[in-house]
PDB file of C-alpha atoms in Angstrom:
ATOM      1  CA  UNK A 128       5.297  14.262  -9.258  1.00  0.00           C
ATOM      2  CA  UNK A 129       3.414  12.714  -6.322  1.00  0.00           C
ATOM      3  CA  UNK A 130       6.512  12.011  -4.209  1.00  0.00           C
ATOM      4  CA  UNK A 131       6.189  10.944  -0.601  1.00  0.00           C
ATOM      5  CA  UNK A 132       8.860  10.697   2.028  1.00  0.00           C
ATOM      6  CA  UNK A 133       9.085   9.166   5.419  1.00  0.00           C
ATOM      7  CA  UNK A 134      11.529   9.955   8.131  1.00  0.00           C
ATOM      8  CA  UNK A 135      13.253   8.029   9.669  1.00  0.00           C
ATOM      9  CA  UNK A 136      13.803   5.030   7.360  1.00  0.00           C
ATOM     10  CA  UNK A 137      15.127   3.221  10.399  1.00  0.00           C
ATOM     11  CA  UNK A 138      14.713   3.363  14.173  1.00  0.00           C
ATOM     12  CA  UNK A 139      15.813   1.303  17.039  1.00  0.00           C
ATOM     13  CA  UNK A 140      14.668   2.395  20.619  1.00  0.00           C
ATOM     14  CA  UNK A 141      14.405   0.955  23.873  1.00  0.00           C
ATOM     15  CA  UNK A 142      11.121  -0.417  25.119  1.00  0.00           C
ATOM     16  CA  UNK A 143       9.158   2.095  26.888  1.00  0.00           C
ATOM     17  CA  UNK A 144      10.288   5.009  24.718  1.00  0.00           C
ATOM     18  CA  UNK A 145       8.170   6.931  22.243  1.00  0.00           C
ATOM     19  CA  UNK A 146       8.858   7.158  18.537  1.00  0.00           C
ATOM     20  CA  UNK A 147       7.790   9.842  16.006  1.00  0.00           C
ATOM     21  CA  UNK A 148       7.676   9.076  12.342  1.00  0.00           C
ATOM     22  CA  UNK A 149       7.107  11.651   9.799  1.00  0.00           C
ATOM     23  CA  UNK A 150       5.424  11.592   6.608  1.00  0.00           C
ATOM     24  CA  UNK A 151       5.662  14.200   3.892  1.00  0.00           C
ATOM     25  CA  UNK A 152       4.050  14.899   0.542  1.00  0.00           C
ATOM     26  CA  UNK A 153       6.797  16.620  -1.335  1.00  0.00           C
ATOM     27  CA  UNK A 154       5.037  18.167  -4.533  1.00  0.00           C
ATOM     28  CA  UNK A 155       1.570  17.786  -3.768  1.00  0.00           C
ATOM     29  CA  UNK A 156      -1.142  18.752  -1.106  1.00  0.00           C
ATOM     30  CA  UNK A 157      -2.281  15.816   0.631  1.00  0.00           C
ATOM     31  CA  UNK A 158      -5.716  16.216   2.052  1.00  0.00           C
ATOM     32  CA  UNK A 159      -5.879  12.609   3.229  1.00  0.00           C
ATOM     33  CA  UNK A 160      -2.970  10.440   4.486  1.00  0.00           C
ATOM     34  CA  UNK A 161      -2.978   6.954   5.536  1.00  0.00           C
ATOM     35  CA  UNK A 162      -0.833   4.795   8.005  1.00  0.00           C
ATOM     36  CA  UNK A 163      -0.226   1.161   7.325  1.00  0.00           C
ATOM     37  CA  UNK A 164       1.686  -1.435   9.252  1.00  0.00           C
ATOM     38  CA  UNK A 165       3.217  -4.597   7.515  1.00  0.00           C
ATOM     39  CA  UNK A 166       4.503  -7.410   9.115  1.00  0.00           C
ATOM     40  CA  UNK A 167       7.300  -9.697   7.551  1.00  0.00           C
ATOM     41  CA  UNK A 168       5.895 -11.811   4.364  1.00  0.00           C
ATOM     42  CA  UNK A 169       2.433 -10.121   5.012  1.00  0.00           C
ATOM     43  CA  UNK A 170       0.240  -7.636   3.469  1.00  0.00           C
ATOM     44  CA  UNK A 171      -0.398  -4.171   4.406  1.00  0.00           C
ATOM     45  CA  UNK A 172      -2.807  -3.565   7.220  1.00  0.00           C
ATOM     46  CA  UNK A 173      -4.596  -0.137   7.378  1.00  0.00           C
ATOM     47  CA  UNK A 174      -4.103   1.314  10.875  1.00  0.00           C
ATOM     48  CA  UNK A 175      -5.535   4.798  10.472  1.00  0.00           C
ATOM     49  CA  UNK A 176      -6.772   7.442   7.976  1.00  0.00           C
ATOM     50  CA  UNK A 177      -6.199  11.079   8.651  1.00  0.00           C
ATOM     51  CA  UNK A 178      -7.758  14.133   7.038  1.00  0.00           C
ATOM     52  CA  UNK A 179      -5.920  17.648   7.499  1.00  0.00           C
ATOM     53  CA  UNK A 180      -7.020  19.369  10.394  1.00  0.00           C
ATOM     54  CA  UNK A 181      -9.264  16.378  11.666  1.00  0.00           C
ATOM     55  CA  UNK A 182      -8.924  13.673  14.105  1.00  0.00           C
ATOM     56  CA  UNK A 183      -7.857  10.362  12.600  1.00  0.00           C
ATOM     57  CA  UNK A 184      -9.928   7.500  12.085  1.00  0.00           C
ATOM     58  CA  UNK A 185      -8.478   4.282  13.540  1.00  0.00           C
ATOM     59  CA  UNK A 186      -9.321   0.899  12.439  1.00  0.00           C
ATOM     60  CA  UNK A 187     -10.772  -1.676  14.548  1.00  0.00           C
ATOM     61  CA  UNK A 188      -8.150  -3.152  17.058  1.00  0.00           C
ATOM     62  CA  UNK A 189      -5.918  -0.142  16.718  1.00  0.00           C
ATOM     63  CA  UNK A 190      -5.258   1.659  19.893  1.00  0.00           C
ATOM     64  CA  UNK A 191      -5.665   5.253  19.295  1.00  0.00           C
ATOM     65  CA  UNK A 192      -3.809   6.303  22.407  1.00  0.00           C
ATOM     66  CA  UNK A 193      -0.922   4.151  21.657  1.00  0.00           C
ATOM     67  CA  UNK A 194      -0.545   5.289  17.873  1.00  0.00           C
ATOM     68  CA  UNK A 195      -1.004   8.989  17.970  1.00  0.00           C
ATOM     69  CA  UNK A 196      -1.669  10.617  14.456  1.00  0.00           C
ATOM     70  CA  UNK A 197      -1.522  14.055  13.702  1.00  0.00           C
ATOM     71  CA  UNK A 198      -2.108  15.895  10.384  1.00  0.00           C
ATOM     72  CA  UNK A 199      -1.513  19.477  11.000  1.00  0.00           C
ATOM     73  CA  UNK A 200      -0.783  20.477   7.513  1.00  0.00           C
ATOM     74  CA  UNK A 201      -1.362  19.603   3.898  1.00  0.00           C
ATOM     75  CA  UNK A 202       1.935  18.121   3.589  1.00  0.00           C
ATOM     76  CA  UNK A 203       2.739  16.487   6.817  1.00  0.00           C
ATOM     77  CA  UNK A 204       1.453  13.801   8.799  1.00  0.00           C
ATOM     78  CA  UNK A 205       3.116  12.193  11.896  1.00  0.00           C
ATOM     79  CA  UNK A 206       2.656   8.607  13.865  1.00  0.00           C
ATOM     80  CA  UNK A 207       3.780   8.591  17.238  1.00  0.00           C
ATOM     81  CA  UNK A 208       4.335   5.099  18.865  1.00  0.00           C
ATOM     82  CA  UNK A 209       3.843   5.842  22.584  1.00  0.00           C
ATOM     83  CA  UNK A 210       5.638   3.598  25.229  1.00  0.00           C
ATOM     84  CA  UNK A 211       6.857   1.178  22.360  1.00  0.00           C
ATOM     85  CA  UNK A 212       7.116  -2.508  23.322  1.00  0.00           C
ATOM     86  CA  UNK A 213       8.709  -5.215  21.176  1.00  0.00           C
ATOM     87  CA  UNK A 214       5.703  -6.339  19.708  1.00  0.00           C
ATOM     88  CA  UNK A 215       5.327  -2.790  18.169  1.00  0.00           C
ATOM     89  CA  UNK A 216       8.474  -3.823  16.054  1.00  0.00           C
ATOM     90  CA  UNK A 217       7.176  -3.659  12.386  1.00  0.00           C
ATOM     91  CA  UNK A 218       7.468  -1.963   8.974  1.00  0.00           C
ATOM     92  CA  UNK A 219       5.324   1.483   8.999  1.00  0.00           C
ATOM     93  CA  UNK A 220       4.343   2.685   5.706  1.00  0.00           C
ATOM     94  CA  UNK A 221       2.287   5.974   5.220  1.00  0.00           C
ATOM     95  CA  UNK A 222       0.528   6.886   1.755  1.00  0.00           C
ATOM     96  CA  UNK A 223      -0.912  10.166   0.826  1.00  0.00           C
ATOM     97  CA  UNK A 224      -3.693  11.307  -1.580  1.00  0.00           C
ATOM     98  CA  UNK A 225      -5.003  14.589  -2.980  1.00  0.00           C
ATOM     99  CA  UNK A 226      -8.644  13.933  -1.771  1.00  0.00           C
ATOM    100  CA  UNK A 227     -10.489  11.610   0.728  1.00  0.00           C
ATOM    101  CA  UNK A 228     -12.449   9.830  -1.958  1.00  0.00           C
ATOM    102  CA  UNK A 229     -11.797   6.385  -3.351  1.00  0.00           C
ATOM    103  CA  UNK A 230     -11.017   7.655  -6.836  1.00  0.00           C
ATOM    104  CA  UNK A 231      -7.880   9.440  -5.571  1.00  0.00           C
ATOM    105  CA  UNK A 232      -4.748   7.347  -5.905  1.00  0.00           C
ATOM    106  CA  UNK A 233      -2.853   6.776  -2.920  1.00  0.00           C
ATOM    107  CA  UNK A 234       1.041   7.391  -3.143  1.00  0.00           C
ATOM    108  CA  UNK A 235       3.168   5.389  -0.702  1.00  0.00           C
ATOM    109  CA  UNK A 236       6.235   6.495   1.279  1.00  0.00           C
ATOM    110  CA  UNK A 237       9.426   4.378   1.382  1.00  0.00           C
ATOM    111  CA  UNK A 238       8.233   3.083   4.919  1.00  0.00           C
ATOM    112  CA  UNK A 239      10.075   3.023   8.393  1.00  0.00           C
ATOM    113  CA  UNK A 240      11.289  -0.015  10.108  1.00  0.00           C
ATOM    114  CA  UNK A 241      10.900   0.310  13.700  1.00  0.00           C
ATOM    115  CA  UNK A 242      13.039  -2.275  15.945  1.00  0.00           C
ATOM    116  CA  UNK A 243      11.913  -2.112  19.728  1.00  0.00           C
ATOM    117  CA  UNK A 244      14.500  -3.625  22.163  1.00  0.00           C
TER     118      UNK A 244
ATOM    119  CA  UNK B 167     -17.385  -7.512   2.508  1.00  0.00           C
ATOM    120  CA  UNK B 168     -14.915  -6.347  -0.259  1.00  0.00           C
ATOM    121  CA  UNK B 169     -11.789  -8.690  -0.522  1.00  0.00           C
ATOM    122  CA  UNK B 170      -8.881  -9.262  -3.013  1.00  0.00           C
ATOM    123  CA  UNK B 171      -7.447 -12.635  -3.563  1.00  0.00           C
ATOM    124  CA  UNK B 172      -3.936 -13.293  -5.160  1.00  0.00           C
ATOM    125  CA  UNK B 173      -3.525 -16.665  -6.483  1.00  0.00           C
ATOM    126  CA  UNK B 174      -0.132 -17.948  -5.748  1.00  0.00           C
ATOM    127  CA  UNK B 175       2.026 -16.438  -2.924  1.00  0.00           C
ATOM    128  CA  UNK B 176       5.106 -17.117  -4.925  1.00  0.00           C
ATOM    129  CA  UNK B 177       5.640 -17.076  -8.904  1.00  0.00           C
ATOM    130  CA  UNK B 178       9.029 -18.070 -10.487  1.00  0.00           C
ATOM    131  CA  UNK B 179       9.572 -17.375 -14.143  1.00  0.00           C
ATOM    132  CA  UNK B 180      12.548 -17.386 -16.213  1.00  0.00           C
ATOM    133  CA  UNK B 181      14.240 -14.298 -17.718  1.00  0.00           C
ATOM    134  CA  UNK B 182      12.213 -13.343 -21.196  1.00  0.00           C
ATOM    135  CA  UNK B 183       9.231 -15.516 -20.235  1.00  0.00           C
ATOM    136  CA  UNK B 184       5.613 -14.187 -19.595  1.00  0.00           C
ATOM    137  CA  UNK B 185       4.711 -12.916 -16.364  1.00  0.00           C
ATOM    138  CA  UNK B 186       1.177 -13.598 -14.997  1.00  0.00           C
ATOM    139  CA  UNK B 187       0.186 -12.532 -11.747  1.00  0.00           C
ATOM    140  CA  UNK B 188      -3.455 -13.310 -10.861  1.00  0.00           C
ATOM    141  CA  UNK B 189      -5.980 -11.128  -8.907  1.00  0.00           C
ATOM    142  CA  UNK B 190      -9.579 -11.694  -8.135  1.00  0.00           C
ATOM    143  CA  UNK B 191     -11.841  -9.320  -6.229  1.00  0.00           C
ATOM    144  CA  UNK B 192     -15.181  -9.157  -4.822  1.00  0.00           C
ATOM    145  CA  UNK B 193     -17.100  -6.051  -4.788  1.00  0.00           C
ATOM    146  CA  UNK B 194     -20.836  -5.135  -4.601  1.00  0.00           C
ATOM    147  CA  UNK B 195     -20.154  -2.004  -6.685  1.00  0.00           C
ATOM    148  CA  UNK B 196     -17.685  -1.216  -9.524  1.00  0.00           C
ATOM    149  CA  UNK B 197     -14.365  -1.001  -7.922  1.00  0.00           C
ATOM    150  CA  UNK B 198     -11.108   0.770  -8.615  1.00  0.00           C
ATOM    151  CA  UNK B 199      -8.307  -1.627  -8.880  1.00  0.00           C
ATOM    152  CA  UNK B 200      -4.640  -1.107  -8.438  1.00  0.00           C
ATOM    153  CA  UNK B 201      -1.468  -3.036  -8.734  1.00  0.00           C
ATOM    154  CA  UNK B 202       1.672  -2.004  -6.668  1.00  0.00           C
ATOM    155  CA  UNK B 203       5.078  -3.267  -6.503  1.00  0.00           C
ATOM    156  CA  UNK B 204       7.268  -3.490  -3.491  1.00  0.00           C
ATOM    157  CA  UNK B 205      11.157  -3.863  -3.731  1.00  0.00           C
ATOM    158  CA  UNK B 206      12.917  -5.226  -0.604  1.00  0.00           C
ATOM    159  CA  UNK B 207      12.642  -2.785   2.378  1.00  0.00           C
ATOM    160  CA  UNK B 208      10.935  -0.165   0.345  1.00  0.00           C
ATOM    161  CA  UNK B 209       7.417   1.285   0.028  1.00  0.00           C
ATOM    162  CA  UNK B 210       4.822   0.855  -2.701  1.00  0.00           C
ATOM    163  CA  UNK B 211       5.121   1.979  -6.056  1.00  0.00           C
ATOM    164  CA  UNK B 212       2.009   2.269  -8.238  1.00  0.00           C
ATOM    165  CA  UNK B 213       2.184   0.153 -11.260  1.00  0.00           C
ATOM    166  CA  UNK B 214      -1.181   0.628 -12.762  1.00  0.00           C
ATOM    167  CA  UNK B 215      -4.737   1.386 -11.860  1.00  0.00           C
ATOM    168  CA  UNK B 216      -8.162   0.731 -13.145  1.00  0.00           C
ATOM    169  CA  UNK B 217     -10.826   3.392 -12.846  1.00  0.00           C
ATOM    170  CA  UNK B 218     -13.679   2.159 -15.086  1.00  0.00           C
ATOM    171  CA  UNK B 219     -12.311   3.746 -18.344  1.00  0.00           C
ATOM    172  CA  UNK B 220     -10.564   1.432 -20.468  1.00  0.00           C
ATOM    173  CA  UNK B 221     -10.447  -2.272 -19.619  1.00  0.00           C
ATOM    174  CA  UNK B 222      -6.819  -3.023 -20.486  1.00  0.00           C
ATOM    175  CA  UNK B 223      -4.799  -0.585 -18.539  1.00  0.00           C
ATOM    176  CA  UNK B 224      -1.041  -0.245 -19.335  1.00  0.00           C
ATOM    177  CA  UNK B 225       1.467   0.734 -16.647  1.00  0.00           C
ATOM    178  CA  UNK B 226       5.073   1.242 -16.044  1.00  0.00           C
ATOM    179  CA  UNK B 227       7.948  -1.055 -16.741  1.00  0.00           C
ATOM    180  CA  UNK B 228       6.020  -2.714 -19.512  1.00  0.00           C
ATOM    181  CA  UNK B 229       3.279  -4.102 -17.265  1.00  0.00           C
ATOM    182  CA  UNK B 230      -0.559  -4.233 -18.136  1.00  0.00           C
ATOM    183  CA  UNK B 231      -3.709  -5.652 -16.428  1.00  0.00           C
ATOM    184  CA  UNK B 232      -7.172  -6.238 -18.018  1.00  0.00           C
ATOM    185  CA  UNK B 233     -10.273  -5.615 -16.080  1.00  0.00           C
ATOM    186  CA  UNK B 234     -12.693  -8.525 -16.686  1.00  0.00           C
ATOM    187  CA  UNK B 235     -15.996  -7.841 -14.845  1.00  0.00           C
ATOM    188  CA  UNK B 236     -17.573 -11.380 -15.775  1.00  0.00           C
ATOM    189  CA  UNK B 237     -14.709 -12.913 -14.169  1.00  0.00           C
ATOM    190  CA  UNK B 238     -14.096 -10.319 -11.352  1.00  0.00           C
ATOM    191  CA  UNK B 239     -10.623 -10.467 -12.230  1.00  0.00           C
ATOM    192  CA  UNK B 240      -7.538  -7.991 -12.653  1.00  0.00           C
ATOM    193  CA  UNK B 241      -4.682  -9.990 -13.762  1.00  0.00           C
ATOM    194  CA  UNK B 242      -1.338  -8.474 -14.368  1.00  0.00           C
ATOM    195  CA  UNK B 243       0.990  -9.267 -17.349  1.00  0.00           C
ATOM    196  CA  UNK B 244       4.210  -8.368 -18.822  1.00  0.00           C
ATOM    197  CA  UNK B 245       5.294 -10.039 -21.943  1.00  0.00           C
ATOM    198  CA  UNK B 246       9.132 -10.621 -21.213  1.00  0.00           C
ATOM    199  CA  UNK B 247      10.278 -10.798 -17.629  1.00  0.00           C
ATOM    200  CA  UNK B 248      13.529  -8.821 -16.844  1.00  0.00           C
ATOM    201  CA  UNK B 249      15.653  -9.601 -13.673  1.00  0.00           C
ATOM    202  CA  UNK B 250      14.783  -6.299 -12.254  1.00  0.00           C
ATOM    203  CA  UNK B 251      10.992  -7.310 -12.043  1.00  0.00           C
ATOM    204  CA  UNK B 252      11.916  -9.599  -8.971  1.00  0.00           C
ATOM    205  CA  UNK B 253       9.758  -8.086  -6.212  1.00  0.00           C
ATOM    206  CA  UNK B 254       6.552  -8.585  -4.248  1.00  0.00           C
ATOM    207  CA  UNK B 255       3.265  -7.361  -6.086  1.00  0.00           C
ATOM    208  CA  UNK B 256       0.191  -6.414  -4.388  1.00  0.00           C
ATOM    209  CA  UNK B 257      -3.383  -6.008  -6.142  1.00  0.00           C
ATOM    210  CA  UNK B 258      -5.733  -3.643  -4.158  1.00  0.00           C
ATOM    211  CA  UNK B 259      -9.310  -2.446  -4.465  1.00  0.00           C
ATOM    212  CA  UNK B 260     -11.006   0.618  -3.571  1.00  0.00           C
ATOM    213  CA  UNK B 261     -14.541   1.762  -3.928  1.00  0.00           C
ATOM    214  CA  UNK B 262     -17.574   3.628  -2.472  1.00  0.00           C
ATOM    215  CA  UNK B 263     -18.405   1.105   0.210  1.00  0.00           C
ATOM    216  CA  UNK B 264     -18.973   1.258   3.819  1.00  0.00           C
ATOM    217  CA  UNK B 265     -18.201   5.053   3.964  1.00  0.00           C
ATOM    218  CA  UNK B 266     -14.490   4.353   3.674  1.00  0.00           C
ATOM    219  CA  UNK B 267     -12.302   7.416   2.834  1.00  0.00           C
ATOM    220  CA  UNK B 268     -10.663   5.706  -0.067  1.00  0.00           C
ATOM    221  CA  UNK B 269      -9.299   2.995   2.031  1.00  0.00           C
ATOM    222  CA  UNK B 270      -7.473   0.361  -0.243  1.00  0.00           C
ATOM    223  CA  UNK B 271      -7.966  -3.347   0.638  1.00  0.00           C
ATOM    224  CA  UNK B 272      -4.784  -5.258  -0.475  1.00  0.00           C
ATOM    225  CA  UNK B 273      -4.356  -8.903  -1.434  1.00  0.00           C
ATOM    226  CA  UNK B 274      -1.818 -10.842   0.501  1.00  0.00           C
ATOM    227  CA  UNK B 275       0.739 -10.384  -2.418  1.00  0.00           C
ATOM    228  CA  UNK B 276       2.450 -12.479  -4.812  1.00  0.00           C
ATOM    229  CA  UNK B 277       6.458 -12.639  -4.710  1.00  0.00           C
ATOM    230  CA  UNK B 278       7.966 -12.661  -8.221  1.00  0.00           C
ATOM    231  CA  UNK B 279      11.302 -14.544  -8.837  1.00  0.00           C
ATOM    232  CA  UNK B 280      13.096 -14.215 -12.148  1.00  0.00           C
ATOM    233  CA  UNK B 281      15.629 -16.872 -13.069  1.00  0.00           C
ATOM    234  CA  UNK B 282      18.492 -15.988 -15.180  1.00  0.00           C
TER     235      UNK B 282
END
């Protein structure tokens, strides 16, 4: 159990367009979902935390108007990169947990690689 | 502030040799500790986690880690490396600090190479 999927796995888009990435918990209800960004050969950096039905909490330095997060149900969260630019190219990974506390294990999706031309 | 330090960005072992990946943490309160593995172009897979129960934690794929409070360490070991163990390994900590919602703080990762 505890499987998390992401779609798409790869996306290439032109500069200025918007891209939506979906994160789904397939076999459990995810009260909390997290979005991370990973640059090549670096660790994961948390972008934002979202609880179902609430507004996302963004980490310092992450533009909330650029990275729109919606957590409309207990199994789906979406990240929309608005007006994407080449510097937004990265590997985006989501994770999901059954609860909002630190005791809950985060289960990670396979990631989405975004390339903005 | 809480932090995780992984000593050695790259570790190379021979197939069949002992794997030792080091992780030290700093936390003012008892933490939860995790080891994740990432294969190329994939997300993270949970290897094992420490949640203040037994100090020696056994995980998947023959890995285990020991929580040593006196050393603030949570090193990952495997008695005999296999070629399929070649991947990036991340140590992470979470805890009841700063009002976080279970946010994980990751180390920078250690790339494990296994030589035939």
